[in-house]
Amino acid sequence: MKYSEWETSVPQHTREDPIWRWTVYRLARFAGAIAWADVSKLNKDRRTQRVADQLYRSIGSIAVNLSEGYSRSSGADRSRFFEYALGSAREAREWYYLGEPLLGDEVVTHRVDILNQIIRLLVTMLPDQRKLQLKEDPALYNPTIDPSTNF
């Protein structure tokens, strides 16, 4: 599924939610939507069922934590949940790497690129919330391929 196709299929009431304006949230929801096929494939092989379970949990946690952080009133509270989302994005990326033998390089590269975009956006957002400087450069997560590519 391409990003543009997915985005137009999202119900109107979801697109009217103020958090929908955040690119990072939309990318997290897209990552969750396309992960279903990957998780299903990994779950069919008993050797990768645990990877499937962990991938499903970590991918879902990204948007959930962004949403939870969005509802917080202070920067410190928001940043805590955004950090959780950042950790979940990094974790999901690692589960994709572990699933690569079954999913294939092209699929994993595409999914990791989307996750890297999420990571880059969160690494950029966090200092504003915390009023602190992160030690990590967001440029490290520049996308290498178009996330709307259909795999």
PDB file of C-alpha atoms in Angstrom:
ATOM      1  CA  MET A   1       0.000   0.000   0.000  1.00  0.00           C
ATOM      2  CA  LYS A   2       1.286   3.448  -0.891  1.00  0.00           C
ATOM      3  CA  TYR A   3       1.234   6.236   1.660  1.00  0.00           C
ATOM      4  CA  SER A   4      -1.038   8.406  -0.477  1.00  0.00           C
ATOM      5  CA  GLU A   5      -3.563   5.568  -0.894  1.00  0.00           C
ATOM      6  CA  TRP A   6      -3.514   4.813   2.792  1.00  0.00           C
ATOM      7  CA  GLU A   7      -3.906   8.453   3.812  1.00  0.00           C
ATOM      8  CA  THR A   8      -7.013   8.907   1.682  1.00  0.00           C
ATOM      9  CA  SER A   9      -8.517   5.747   3.188  1.00  0.00           C
ATOM     10  CA  VAL A  10      -8.292   7.109   6.744  1.00  0.00           C
ATOM     11  CA  PRO A  11     -11.746   8.071   8.059  1.00  0.00           C
ATOM     12  CA  GLN A  12     -12.644  11.750   8.065  1.00  0.00           C
ATOM     13  CA  HIS A  13     -13.124  11.877  11.854  1.00  0.00           C
ATOM     14  CA  THR A  14      -9.526  10.700  12.286  1.00  0.00           C
ATOM     15  CA  ARG A  15      -8.213  13.323   9.872  1.00  0.00           C
ATOM     16  CA  GLU A  16     -10.092  16.009  11.819  1.00  0.00           C
ATOM     17  CA  ASP A  17      -8.259  15.169  15.053  1.00  0.00           C
ATOM     18  CA  PRO A  18      -5.667  17.902  15.751  1.00  0.00           C
ATOM     19  CA  ILE A  19      -2.886  15.340  16.219  1.00  0.00           C
ATOM     20  CA  TRP A  20      -3.363  14.343  12.569  1.00  0.00           C
ATOM     21  CA  ARG A  21      -1.511  17.551  11.617  1.00  0.00           C
ATOM     22  CA  TRP A  22       1.701  15.994  12.910  1.00  0.00           C
ATOM     23  CA  THR A  23       3.679  14.289  10.189  1.00  0.00           C
ATOM     24  CA  VAL A  24       5.304  12.039  12.762  1.00  0.00           C
ATOM     25  CA  TYR A  25       1.907  10.789  13.929  1.00  0.00           C
ATOM     26  CA  ARG A  26       0.696  10.123  10.378  1.00  0.00           C
ATOM     27  CA  LEU A  27       3.911   8.227   9.608  1.00  0.00           C
ATOM     28  CA  ALA A  28       3.515   6.191  12.805  1.00  0.00           C
ATOM     29  CA  ARG A  29      -0.051   5.275  11.869  1.00  0.00           C
ATOM     30  CA  PHE A  30       1.077   4.361   8.337  1.00  0.00           C
ATOM     31  CA  ALA A  31       3.892   2.208   9.728  1.00  0.00           C
ATOM     32  CA  GLY A  32       1.340   0.415  11.880  1.00  0.00           C
ATOM     33  CA  ALA A  33      -0.978  -0.147   8.945  1.00  0.00           C
ATOM     34  CA  ILE A  34       1.641  -1.645   6.644  1.00  0.00           C
ATOM     35  CA  ALA A  35       3.196  -3.694   9.446  1.00  0.00           C
ATOM     36  CA  TRP A  36       0.138  -5.969   9.488  1.00  0.00           C
ATOM     37  CA  ALA A  37       1.287  -7.804   6.388  1.00  0.00           C
ATOM     38  CA  ASP A  38       4.820  -8.113   7.746  1.00  0.00           C
ATOM     39  CA  VAL A  39       3.662  -9.377  11.134  1.00  0.00           C
ATOM     40  CA  SER A  40       1.335 -11.878   9.455  1.00  0.00           C
ATOM     41  CA  LYS A  41       4.171 -13.215   7.324  1.00  0.00           C
ATOM     42  CA  LEU A  42       6.544 -13.485  10.285  1.00  0.00           C
ATOM     43  CA  ASN A  43       3.863 -15.173  12.384  1.00  0.00           C
ATOM     44  CA  LYS A  44       3.438 -18.025   9.872  1.00  0.00           C
ATOM     45  CA  ASP A  45       6.938 -19.331  10.539  1.00  0.00           C
ATOM     46  CA  ARG A  46       7.296 -20.680  14.084  1.00  0.00           C
ATOM     47  CA  ARG A  47      10.930 -19.506  14.160  1.00  0.00           C
ATOM     48  CA  THR A  48       9.862 -15.870  13.783  1.00  0.00           C
ATOM     49  CA  GLN A  49       6.632 -15.810  15.786  1.00  0.00           C
ATOM     50  CA  ARG A  50       8.320 -14.041  18.692  1.00  0.00           C
ATOM     51  CA  VAL A  51       9.766 -11.480  16.296  1.00  0.00           C
ATOM     52  CA  ALA A  52       6.253 -10.934  14.905  1.00  0.00           C
ATOM     53  CA  ASP A  53       4.849 -10.394  18.389  1.00  0.00           C
ATOM     54  CA  GLN A  54       7.563  -7.923  19.371  1.00  0.00           C
ATOM     55  CA  LEU A  55       7.298  -6.062  16.068  1.00  0.00           C
ATOM     56  CA  TYR A  56       3.529  -5.760  16.474  1.00  0.00           C
ATOM     57  CA  ARG A  57       3.915  -4.396  20.005  1.00  0.00           C
ATOM     58  CA  SER A  58       6.694  -1.920  19.223  1.00  0.00           C
ATOM     59  CA  ILE A  59       5.138  -0.594  15.998  1.00  0.00           C
ATOM     60  CA  GLY A  60       1.803  -0.023  17.736  1.00  0.00           C
ATOM     61  CA  SER A  61       3.456   1.703  20.654  1.00  0.00           C
ATOM     62  CA  ILE A  62       4.817   4.534  18.511  1.00  0.00           C
ATOM     63  CA  ALA A  63       1.480   6.177  17.637  1.00  0.00           C
ATOM     64  CA  VAL A  64       0.001   5.329  21.043  1.00  0.00           C
ATOM     65  CA  ASN A  65       2.788   7.154  22.880  1.00  0.00           C
ATOM     66  CA  LEU A  66       2.654  10.117  20.500  1.00  0.00           C
ATOM     67  CA  SER A  67      -1.060  10.388  21.163  1.00  0.00           C
ATOM     68  CA  GLU A  68      -0.577  10.105  24.913  1.00  0.00           C
ATOM     69  CA  GLY A  69       2.175  12.737  24.866  1.00  0.00           C
ATOM     70  CA  TYR A  70       0.075  15.042  22.728  1.00  0.00           C
ATOM     71  CA  SER A  71      -2.554  15.156  25.471  1.00  0.00           C
ATOM     72  CA  ARG A  72      -0.093  16.225  28.192  1.00  0.00           C
ATOM     73  CA  SER A  73       0.042  19.839  29.300  1.00  0.00           C
ATOM     74  CA  SER A  74       3.688  20.231  30.199  1.00  0.00           C
ATOM     75  CA  GLY A  75       6.776  19.827  28.069  1.00  0.00           C
ATOM     76  CA  ALA A  76       8.309  17.449  30.607  1.00  0.00           C
ATOM     77  CA  ASP A  77       5.266  15.171  30.498  1.00  0.00           C
ATOM     78  CA  ARG A  78       5.065  15.325  26.698  1.00  0.00           C
ATOM     79  CA  SER A  79       8.755  14.612  26.271  1.00  0.00           C
ATOM     80  CA  ARG A  80       8.525  11.462  28.396  1.00  0.00           C
ATOM     81  CA  PHE A  81       5.942   9.941  26.047  1.00  0.00           C
ATOM     82  CA  PHE A  82       7.762  11.175  22.955  1.00  0.00           C
ATOM     83  CA  GLU A  83      10.872   9.439  24.305  1.00  0.00           C
ATOM     84  CA  TYR A  84       8.844   6.236  24.666  1.00  0.00           C
ATOM     85  CA  ALA A  85       7.717   6.623  21.052  1.00  0.00           C
ATOM     86  CA  LEU A  86      11.337   7.157  20.020  1.00  0.00           C
ATOM     87  CA  GLY A  87      12.383   4.011  21.852  1.00  0.00           C
ATOM     88  CA  SER A  88       9.571   2.034  20.249  1.00  0.00           C
ATOM     89  CA  ALA A  89      10.568   3.245  16.774  1.00  0.00           C
ATOM     90  CA  ARG A  90      14.142   2.152  17.385  1.00  0.00           C
ATOM     91  CA  GLU A  91      12.949  -1.169  18.768  1.00  0.00           C
ATOM     92  CA  ALA A  92      10.667  -1.779  15.771  1.00  0.00           C
ATOM     93  CA  ARG A  93      13.593  -1.089  13.489  1.00  0.00           C
ATOM     94  CA  GLU A  94      15.620  -3.783  15.230  1.00  0.00           C
ATOM     95  CA  TRP A  95      12.756  -6.308  14.967  1.00  0.00           C
ATOM     96  CA  TYR A  96      12.569  -5.586  11.244  1.00  0.00           C
ATOM     97  CA  TYR A  97      16.286  -6.309  10.951  1.00  0.00           C
ATOM     98  CA  LEU A  98      15.729  -9.644  12.692  1.00  0.00           C
ATOM     99  CA  GLY A  99      12.864 -10.454  10.327  1.00  0.00           C
ATOM    100  CA  GLU A 100      14.851  -9.613   7.208  1.00  0.00           C
ATOM    101  CA  PRO A 101      15.604 -13.228   6.194  1.00  0.00           C
ATOM    102  CA  LEU A 102      11.866 -13.846   5.829  1.00  0.00           C
ATOM    103  CA  LEU A 103      10.645 -10.381   4.790  1.00  0.00           C
ATOM    104  CA  GLY A 104      13.427  -9.597   2.327  1.00  0.00           C
ATOM    105  CA  ASP A 105      15.861  -6.717   2.009  1.00  0.00           C
ATOM    106  CA  GLU A 106      13.608  -4.487  -0.075  1.00  0.00           C
ATOM    107  CA  VAL A 107      10.696  -4.611   2.375  1.00  0.00           C
ATOM    108  CA  VAL A 108      12.923  -4.139   5.418  1.00  0.00           C
ATOM    109  CA  THR A 109      14.745  -1.218   3.794  1.00  0.00           C
ATOM    110  CA  HIS A 110      11.407   0.457   3.055  1.00  0.00           C
ATOM    111  CA  ARG A 111      10.064  -0.058   6.593  1.00  0.00           C
ATOM    112  CA  VAL A 112      13.322   1.018   8.231  1.00  0.00           C
ATOM    113  CA  ASP A 113      13.307   4.172   6.129  1.00  0.00           C
ATOM    114  CA  ILE A 114       9.859   5.075   7.453  1.00  0.00           C
ATOM    115  CA  LEU A 115      10.998   4.348  11.002  1.00  0.00           C
ATOM    116  CA  ASN A 116      14.117   6.465  10.456  1.00  0.00           C
ATOM    117  CA  GLN A 117      11.906   9.363   9.386  1.00  0.00           C
ATOM    118  CA  ILE A 118       9.895   8.956  12.583  1.00  0.00           C
ATOM    119  CA  ILE A 119      13.106   8.833  14.626  1.00  0.00           C
ATOM    120  CA  ARG A 120      14.478  11.927  12.884  1.00  0.00           C
ATOM    121  CA  LEU A 121      11.288  13.882  13.574  1.00  0.00           C
ATOM    122  CA  LEU A 122      11.218  12.822  17.227  1.00  0.00           C
ATOM    123  CA  VAL A 123      14.891  13.630  17.744  1.00  0.00           C
ATOM    124  CA  THR A 124      14.098  17.081  16.358  1.00  0.00           C
ATOM    125  CA  MET A 125      10.950  17.526  18.495  1.00  0.00           C
ATOM    126  CA  LEU A 126      12.358  16.414  21.838  1.00  0.00           C
ATOM    127  CA  PRO A 127      14.702  19.350  22.531  1.00  0.00           C
ATOM    128  CA  ASP A 128      11.806  21.771  22.053  1.00  0.00           C
ATOM    129  CA  GLN A 129       9.760  19.864  24.615  1.00  0.00           C
ATOM    130  CA  ARG A 130      12.590  19.452  27.115  1.00  0.00           C
ATOM    131  CA  LYS A 131      14.348  22.724  26.388  1.00  0.00           C
ATOM    132  CA  LEU A 132      17.528  20.643  26.250  1.00  0.00           C
ATOM    133  CA  GLN A 133      19.913  19.675  23.493  1.00  0.00           C
ATOM    134  CA  LEU A 134      20.113  16.035  22.436  1.00  0.00           C
ATOM    135  CA  LYS A 135      23.474  14.492  21.692  1.00  0.00           C
ATOM    136  CA  GLU A 136      22.118  12.867  18.551  1.00  0.00           C
ATOM    137  CA  ASP A 137      22.015  14.516  15.142  1.00  0.00           C
ATOM    138  CA  PRO A 138      18.637  14.100  13.353  1.00  0.00           C
ATOM    139  CA  ALA A 139      20.500  14.101  10.012  1.00  0.00           C
ATOM    140  CA  LEU A 140      21.639  10.564  10.809  1.00  0.00           C
ATOM    141  CA  TYR A 141      18.133   9.408   9.922  1.00  0.00           C
ATOM    142  CA  ASN A 142      17.726  10.974   6.497  1.00  0.00           C
ATOM    143  CA  PRO A 143      15.433   8.893   4.302  1.00  0.00           C
ATOM    144  CA  THR A 144      17.043   6.832   1.583  1.00  0.00           C
ATOM    145  CA  ILE A 145      13.914   5.870  -0.352  1.00  0.00           C
ATOM    146  CA  ASP A 146      10.421   7.216  -0.880  1.00  0.00           C
ATOM    147  CA  PRO A 147       8.110   5.850   1.881  1.00  0.00           C
ATOM    148  CA  SER A 148       5.200   5.806  -0.552  1.00  0.00           C
ATOM    149  CA  THR A 149       6.829   3.052  -2.598  1.00  0.00           C
ATOM    150  CA  ASN A 150       4.532   0.069  -2.794  1.00  0.00           C
ATOM    151  CA  PHE A 151       5.991  -3.194  -1.471  1.00  0.00           C
TER     152      PHE A 151
END
